[in-house]
mmCIF file of C-alpha atoms in Angstrom:
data_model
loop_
_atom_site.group_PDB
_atom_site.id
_atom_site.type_symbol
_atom_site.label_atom_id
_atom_site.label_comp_id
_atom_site.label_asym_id
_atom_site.label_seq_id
_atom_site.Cartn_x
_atom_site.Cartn_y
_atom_site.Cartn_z
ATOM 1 C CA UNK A 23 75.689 127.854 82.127
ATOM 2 C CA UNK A 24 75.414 129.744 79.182
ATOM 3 C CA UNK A 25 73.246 132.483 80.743
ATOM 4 C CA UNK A 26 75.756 133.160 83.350
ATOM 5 C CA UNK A 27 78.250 133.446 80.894
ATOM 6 C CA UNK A 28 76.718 136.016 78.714
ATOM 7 C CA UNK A 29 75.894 137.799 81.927
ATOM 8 C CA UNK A 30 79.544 138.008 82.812
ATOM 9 C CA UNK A 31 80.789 138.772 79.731
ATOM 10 C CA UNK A 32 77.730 141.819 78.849
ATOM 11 C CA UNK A 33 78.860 142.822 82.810
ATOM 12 C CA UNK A 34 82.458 143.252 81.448
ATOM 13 C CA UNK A 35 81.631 144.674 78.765
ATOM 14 C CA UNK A 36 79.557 147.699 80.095
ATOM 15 C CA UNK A 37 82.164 148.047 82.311
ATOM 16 C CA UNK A 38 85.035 148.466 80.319
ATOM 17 C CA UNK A 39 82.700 150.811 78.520
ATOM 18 C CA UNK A 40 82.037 153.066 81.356
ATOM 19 C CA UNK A 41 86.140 152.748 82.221
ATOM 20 C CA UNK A 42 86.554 154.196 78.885
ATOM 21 C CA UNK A 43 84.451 157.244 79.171
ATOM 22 C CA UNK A 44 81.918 155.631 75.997
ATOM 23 C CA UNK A 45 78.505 155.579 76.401
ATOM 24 C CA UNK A 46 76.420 152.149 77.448
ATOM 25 C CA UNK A 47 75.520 150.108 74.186
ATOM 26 C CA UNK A 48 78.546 151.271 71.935
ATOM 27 C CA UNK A 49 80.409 148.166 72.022
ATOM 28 C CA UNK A 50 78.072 145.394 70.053
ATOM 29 C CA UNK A 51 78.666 141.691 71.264
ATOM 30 C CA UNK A 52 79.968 139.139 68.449
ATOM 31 C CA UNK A 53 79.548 135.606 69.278
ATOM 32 C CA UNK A 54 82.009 133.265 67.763
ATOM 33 C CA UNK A 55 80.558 129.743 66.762
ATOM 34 C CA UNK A 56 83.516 128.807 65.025
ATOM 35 C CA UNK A 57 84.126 124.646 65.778
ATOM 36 C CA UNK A 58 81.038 124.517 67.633
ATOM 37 C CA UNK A 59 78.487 122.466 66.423
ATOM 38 C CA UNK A 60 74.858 123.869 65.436
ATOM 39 C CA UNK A 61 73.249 122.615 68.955
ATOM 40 C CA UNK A 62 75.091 125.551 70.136
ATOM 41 C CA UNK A 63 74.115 128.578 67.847
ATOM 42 C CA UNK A 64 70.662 127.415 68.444
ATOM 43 C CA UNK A 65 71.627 127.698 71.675
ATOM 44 C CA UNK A 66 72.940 131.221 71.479
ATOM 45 C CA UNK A 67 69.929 132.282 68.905
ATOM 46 C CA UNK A 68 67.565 131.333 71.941
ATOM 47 C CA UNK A 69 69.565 133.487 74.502
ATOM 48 C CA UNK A 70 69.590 136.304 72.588
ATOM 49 C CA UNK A 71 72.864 135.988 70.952
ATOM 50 C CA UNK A 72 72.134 136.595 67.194
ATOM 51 C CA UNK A 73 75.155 138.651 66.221
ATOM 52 C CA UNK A 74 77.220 135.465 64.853
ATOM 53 C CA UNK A 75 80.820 134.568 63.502
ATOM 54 C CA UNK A 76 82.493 131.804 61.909
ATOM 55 C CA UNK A 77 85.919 131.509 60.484
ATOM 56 C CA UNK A 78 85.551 129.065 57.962
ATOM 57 C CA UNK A 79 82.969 128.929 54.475
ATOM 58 C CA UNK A 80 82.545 124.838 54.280
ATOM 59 C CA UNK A 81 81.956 124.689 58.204
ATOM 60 C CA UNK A 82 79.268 127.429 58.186
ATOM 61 C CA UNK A 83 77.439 125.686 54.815
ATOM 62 C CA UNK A 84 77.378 123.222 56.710
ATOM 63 C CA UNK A 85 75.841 124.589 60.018
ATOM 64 C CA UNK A 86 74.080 127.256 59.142
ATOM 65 C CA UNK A 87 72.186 126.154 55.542
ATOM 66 C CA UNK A 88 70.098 123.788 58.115
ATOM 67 C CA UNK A 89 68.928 126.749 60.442
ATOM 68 C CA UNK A 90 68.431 129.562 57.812
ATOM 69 C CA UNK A 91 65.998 126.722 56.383
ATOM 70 C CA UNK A 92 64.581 126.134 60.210
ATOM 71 C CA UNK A 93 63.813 130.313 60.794
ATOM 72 C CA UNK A 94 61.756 132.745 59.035
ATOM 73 C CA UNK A 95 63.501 136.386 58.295
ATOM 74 C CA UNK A 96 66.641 137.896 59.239
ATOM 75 C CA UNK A 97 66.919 135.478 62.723
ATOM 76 C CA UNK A 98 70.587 136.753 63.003
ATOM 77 C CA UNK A 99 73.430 138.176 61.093
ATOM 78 C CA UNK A 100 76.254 136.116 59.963
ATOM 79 C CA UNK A 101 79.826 137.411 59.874
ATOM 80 C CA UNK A 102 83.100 135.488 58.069
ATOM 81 C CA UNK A 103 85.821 136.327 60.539
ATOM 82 C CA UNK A 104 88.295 133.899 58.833
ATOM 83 C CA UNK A 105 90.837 134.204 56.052
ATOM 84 C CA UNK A 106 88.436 134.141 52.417
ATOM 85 C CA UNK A 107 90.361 132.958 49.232
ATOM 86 C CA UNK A 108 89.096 134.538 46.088
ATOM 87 C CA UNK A 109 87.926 131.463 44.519
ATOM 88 C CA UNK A 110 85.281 130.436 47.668
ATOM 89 C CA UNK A 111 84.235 134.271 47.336
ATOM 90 C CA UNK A 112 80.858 132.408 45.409
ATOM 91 C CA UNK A 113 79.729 131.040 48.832
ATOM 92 C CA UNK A 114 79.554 134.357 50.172
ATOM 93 C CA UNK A 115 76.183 135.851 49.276
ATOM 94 C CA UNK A 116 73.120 134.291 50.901
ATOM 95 C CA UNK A 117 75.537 132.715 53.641
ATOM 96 C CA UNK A 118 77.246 135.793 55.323
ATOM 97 C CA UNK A 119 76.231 139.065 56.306
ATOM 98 C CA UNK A 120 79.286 140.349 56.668
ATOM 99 C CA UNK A 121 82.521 139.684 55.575
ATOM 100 C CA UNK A 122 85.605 141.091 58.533
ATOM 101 C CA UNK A 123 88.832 139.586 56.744
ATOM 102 C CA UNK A 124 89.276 141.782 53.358
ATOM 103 C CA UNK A 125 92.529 142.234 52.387
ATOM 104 C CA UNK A 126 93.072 142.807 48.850
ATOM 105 C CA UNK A 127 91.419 144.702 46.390
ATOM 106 C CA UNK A 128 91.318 141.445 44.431
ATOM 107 C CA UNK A 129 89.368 139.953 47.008
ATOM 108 C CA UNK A 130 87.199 142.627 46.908
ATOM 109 C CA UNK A 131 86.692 142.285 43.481
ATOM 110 C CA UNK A 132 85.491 138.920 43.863
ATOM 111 C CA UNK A 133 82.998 139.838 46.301
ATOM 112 C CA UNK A 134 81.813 142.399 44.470
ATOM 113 C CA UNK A 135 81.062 140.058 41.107
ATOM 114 C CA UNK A 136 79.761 137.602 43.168
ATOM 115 C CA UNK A 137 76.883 139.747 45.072
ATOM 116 C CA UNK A 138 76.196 141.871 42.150
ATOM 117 C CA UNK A 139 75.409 138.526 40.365
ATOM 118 C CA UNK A 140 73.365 137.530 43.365
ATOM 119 C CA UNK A 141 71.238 140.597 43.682
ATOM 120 C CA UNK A 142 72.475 140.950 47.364
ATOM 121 C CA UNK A 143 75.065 143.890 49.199
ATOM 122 C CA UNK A 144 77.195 142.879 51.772
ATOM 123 C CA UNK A 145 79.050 145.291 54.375
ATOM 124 C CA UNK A 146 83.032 144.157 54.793
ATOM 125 C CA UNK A 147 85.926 145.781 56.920
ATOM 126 C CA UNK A 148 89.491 145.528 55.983
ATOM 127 C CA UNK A 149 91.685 143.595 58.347
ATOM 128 C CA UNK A 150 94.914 145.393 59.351
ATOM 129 C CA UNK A 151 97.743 143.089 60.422
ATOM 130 C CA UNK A 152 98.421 144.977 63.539
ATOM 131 C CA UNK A 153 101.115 142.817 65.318
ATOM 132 C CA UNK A 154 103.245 142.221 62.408
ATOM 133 C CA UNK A 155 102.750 138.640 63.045
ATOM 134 C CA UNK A 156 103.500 136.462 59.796
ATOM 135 C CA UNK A 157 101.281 133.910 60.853
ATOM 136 C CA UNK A 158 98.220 136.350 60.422
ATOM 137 C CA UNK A 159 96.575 137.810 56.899
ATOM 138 C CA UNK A 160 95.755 140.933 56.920
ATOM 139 C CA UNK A 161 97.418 144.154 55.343
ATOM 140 C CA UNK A 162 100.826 144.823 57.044
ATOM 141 C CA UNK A 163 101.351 148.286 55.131
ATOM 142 C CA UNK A 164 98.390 150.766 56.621
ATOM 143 C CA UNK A 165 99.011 153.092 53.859
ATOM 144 C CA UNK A 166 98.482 150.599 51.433
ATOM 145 C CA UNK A 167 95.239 149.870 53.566
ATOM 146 C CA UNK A 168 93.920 153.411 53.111
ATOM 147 C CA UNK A 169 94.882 153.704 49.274
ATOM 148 C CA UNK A 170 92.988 150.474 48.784
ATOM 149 C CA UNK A 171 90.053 151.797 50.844
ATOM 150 C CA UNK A 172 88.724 154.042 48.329
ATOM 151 C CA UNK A 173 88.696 151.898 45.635
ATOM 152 C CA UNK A 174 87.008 148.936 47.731
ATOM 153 C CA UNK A 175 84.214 151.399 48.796
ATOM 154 C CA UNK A 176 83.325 152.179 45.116
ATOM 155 C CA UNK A 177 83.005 148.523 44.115
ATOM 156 C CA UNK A 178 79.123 147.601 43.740
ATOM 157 C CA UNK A 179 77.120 145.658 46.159
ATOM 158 C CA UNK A 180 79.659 145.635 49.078
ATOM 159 C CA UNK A 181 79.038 148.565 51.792
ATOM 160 C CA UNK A 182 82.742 149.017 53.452
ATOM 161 C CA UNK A 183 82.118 149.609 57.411
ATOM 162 C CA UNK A 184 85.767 149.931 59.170
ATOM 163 C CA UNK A 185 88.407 148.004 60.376
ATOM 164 C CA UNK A 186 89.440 144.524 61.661
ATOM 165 C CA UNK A 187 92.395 143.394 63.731
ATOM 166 C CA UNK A 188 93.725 140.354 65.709
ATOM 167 C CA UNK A 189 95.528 141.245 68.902
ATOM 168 C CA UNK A 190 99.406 139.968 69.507
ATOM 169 C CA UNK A 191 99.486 136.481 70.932
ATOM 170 C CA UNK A 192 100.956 137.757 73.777
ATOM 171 C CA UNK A 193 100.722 138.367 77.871
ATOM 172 C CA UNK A 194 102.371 141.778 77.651
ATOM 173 C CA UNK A 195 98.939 144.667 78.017
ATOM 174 C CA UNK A 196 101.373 147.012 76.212
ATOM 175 C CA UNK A 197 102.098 145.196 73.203
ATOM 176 C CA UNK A 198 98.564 144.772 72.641
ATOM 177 C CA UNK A 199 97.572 148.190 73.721
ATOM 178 C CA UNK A 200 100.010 149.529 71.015
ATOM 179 C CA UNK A 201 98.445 147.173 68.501
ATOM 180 C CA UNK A 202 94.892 148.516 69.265
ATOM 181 C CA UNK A 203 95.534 152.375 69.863
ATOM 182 C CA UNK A 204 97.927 151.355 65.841
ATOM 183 C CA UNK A 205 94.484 150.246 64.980
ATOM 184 C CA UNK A 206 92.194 153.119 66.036
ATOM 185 C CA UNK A 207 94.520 155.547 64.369
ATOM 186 C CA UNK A 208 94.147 153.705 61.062
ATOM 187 C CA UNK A 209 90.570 153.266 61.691
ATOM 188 C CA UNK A 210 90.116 157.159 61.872
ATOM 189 C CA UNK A 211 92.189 157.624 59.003
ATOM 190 C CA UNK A 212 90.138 155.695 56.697
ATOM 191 C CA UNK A 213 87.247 157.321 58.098
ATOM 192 C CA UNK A 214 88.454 161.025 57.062
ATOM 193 C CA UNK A 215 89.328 160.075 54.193
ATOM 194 C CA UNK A 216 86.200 158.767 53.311
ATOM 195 C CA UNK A 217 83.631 161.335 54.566
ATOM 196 C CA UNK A 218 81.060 159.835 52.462
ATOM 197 C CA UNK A 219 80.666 156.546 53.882
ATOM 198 C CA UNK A 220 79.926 154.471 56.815
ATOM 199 C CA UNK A 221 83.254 153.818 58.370
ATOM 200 C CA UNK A 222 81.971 153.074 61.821
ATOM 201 C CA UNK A 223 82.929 149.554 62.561
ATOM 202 C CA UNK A 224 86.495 149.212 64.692
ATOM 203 C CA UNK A 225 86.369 144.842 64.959
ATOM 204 C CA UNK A 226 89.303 144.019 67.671
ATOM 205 C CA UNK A 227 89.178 141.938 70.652
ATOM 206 C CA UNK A 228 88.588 138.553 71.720
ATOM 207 C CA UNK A 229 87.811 136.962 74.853
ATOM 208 C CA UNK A 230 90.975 137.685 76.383
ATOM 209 C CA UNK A 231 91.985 140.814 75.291
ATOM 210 C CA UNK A 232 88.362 142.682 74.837
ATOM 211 C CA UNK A 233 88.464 144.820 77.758
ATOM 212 C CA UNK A 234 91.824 146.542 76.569
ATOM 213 C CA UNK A 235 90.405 146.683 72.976
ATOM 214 C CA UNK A 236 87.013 148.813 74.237
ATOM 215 C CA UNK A 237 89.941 150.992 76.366
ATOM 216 C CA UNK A 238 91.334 151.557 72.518
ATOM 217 C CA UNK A 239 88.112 152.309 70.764
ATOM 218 C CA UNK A 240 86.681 148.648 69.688
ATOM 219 C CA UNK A 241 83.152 149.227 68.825
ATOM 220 C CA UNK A 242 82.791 145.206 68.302
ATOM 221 C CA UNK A 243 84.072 142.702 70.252
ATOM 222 C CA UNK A 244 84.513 139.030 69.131
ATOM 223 C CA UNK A 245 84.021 136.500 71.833
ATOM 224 C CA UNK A 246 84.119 132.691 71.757
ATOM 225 C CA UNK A 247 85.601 130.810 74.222
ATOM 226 C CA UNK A 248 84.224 132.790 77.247
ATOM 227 C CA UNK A 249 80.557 131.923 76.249
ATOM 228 C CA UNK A 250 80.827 128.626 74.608
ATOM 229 C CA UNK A 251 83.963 127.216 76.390
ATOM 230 C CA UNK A 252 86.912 125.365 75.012
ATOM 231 C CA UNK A 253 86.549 124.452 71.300
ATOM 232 C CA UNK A 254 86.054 121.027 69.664
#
């Protein structure tokens, strides 16, 4: 079951690549483990399915302390693709790989102290609130994204790689297309205005808005529910 449903989902995925004039393999595959339970990211680690994300700190302690312990080396990366508080910014290093849900300076700040002190660097993206929803974190003001940007990617031990946005809940393909194509152009600012960094990391789409989010530029993809089914 699973197997088919990575198969349908890569087959998408190339597809909406070609669509968009990108070449094959510049759209990486997140798979989101998030209130599944750790029989199913072994599950995903054996079918090839090692880029991981979770949305919550406790739940991924919890999870994934148990198969870091069971596999030797750098078995998969980790990314937090849920809202971080400051204070549980500790838990962080050793645990995730990559942290998608910035959105303060103080949080950065946190990070920062907290790798530094653990002798590890971490690569984070800012998320941009792109649907103005107020249910969503995120920054709501891109210009205040792109001020902030400068001073995250100085901090030490935190490598900032791009952008991160949740798609409108919503049926309507232009409402999200706007949100993504807002996205992209905030994405590209950040990158010119930081020439000497890595921005190249454009985090939007989910399993039912990712082929519209590769049309817009996505370069990763973050997909749950059409590999692993419906959610505990």
């Amino acid at each position: 079951m699973l197997l088919e449903r990575i198969r349908t989902v890569t087959d998408a995925i190339r597809e909406a690549t070609a669509r968009a004039g990108r070449p094959d393999g510049s759209v990486k595959l997140l798979s989101v483990t998030k209130s599944h339970p750790a029989d199913t990211v072994r599950d995903a680690l054996d079918h090839g399915l090692t880029v991981l994300g979770e949305n919550r700190v406790q739940e991924a302690i919890a999870k994934f302390e148990p198969i870091r312990a069971e596999l030797p080396g750098p078995a998969y990366e980790l990314h937090l693709i849920g809202h971080l508080q400051s204070n549980k910014a500790a838990k962080v290093p050793g645990l995730f790989d990559w942290v998608q849900s910035v959105d303060s300076i103080a949080l950065a700040q946190a990070l920062s102290r907290r790798c530094d002190q653990a002798g590890v660097t971490i690569d984070l993206l800012l998320q941009f609130n792109s649907s103005g929803e107020q249910t969503k974190s995120g920054y709501a003001d891109p210009d205040a994204l792109v001020d902030d940007a400068a001073a995250i990617a100085s901090l030490a031990s935190l490598r900032l790689r791009g952008i991160m946005t949740i798609g409108p809940f919503t049926d309507d393909v232009r409402l999200i297309t706007d949100a993504f194509a807002r996205t992209r152009a905030l994405f590209e600012r950040v990158a010119t205005a930081l020439p000497d960094e890595c921005i190249d990391t454009l985090s939007m789409g989910m399993s039912d808005d990712y082929r519209i989010a590769i049309g817009e530029g996505s370069t990763l993809v973050r997909i749950g529910s059409a590999l692993f089914g419906a959610r505990s």
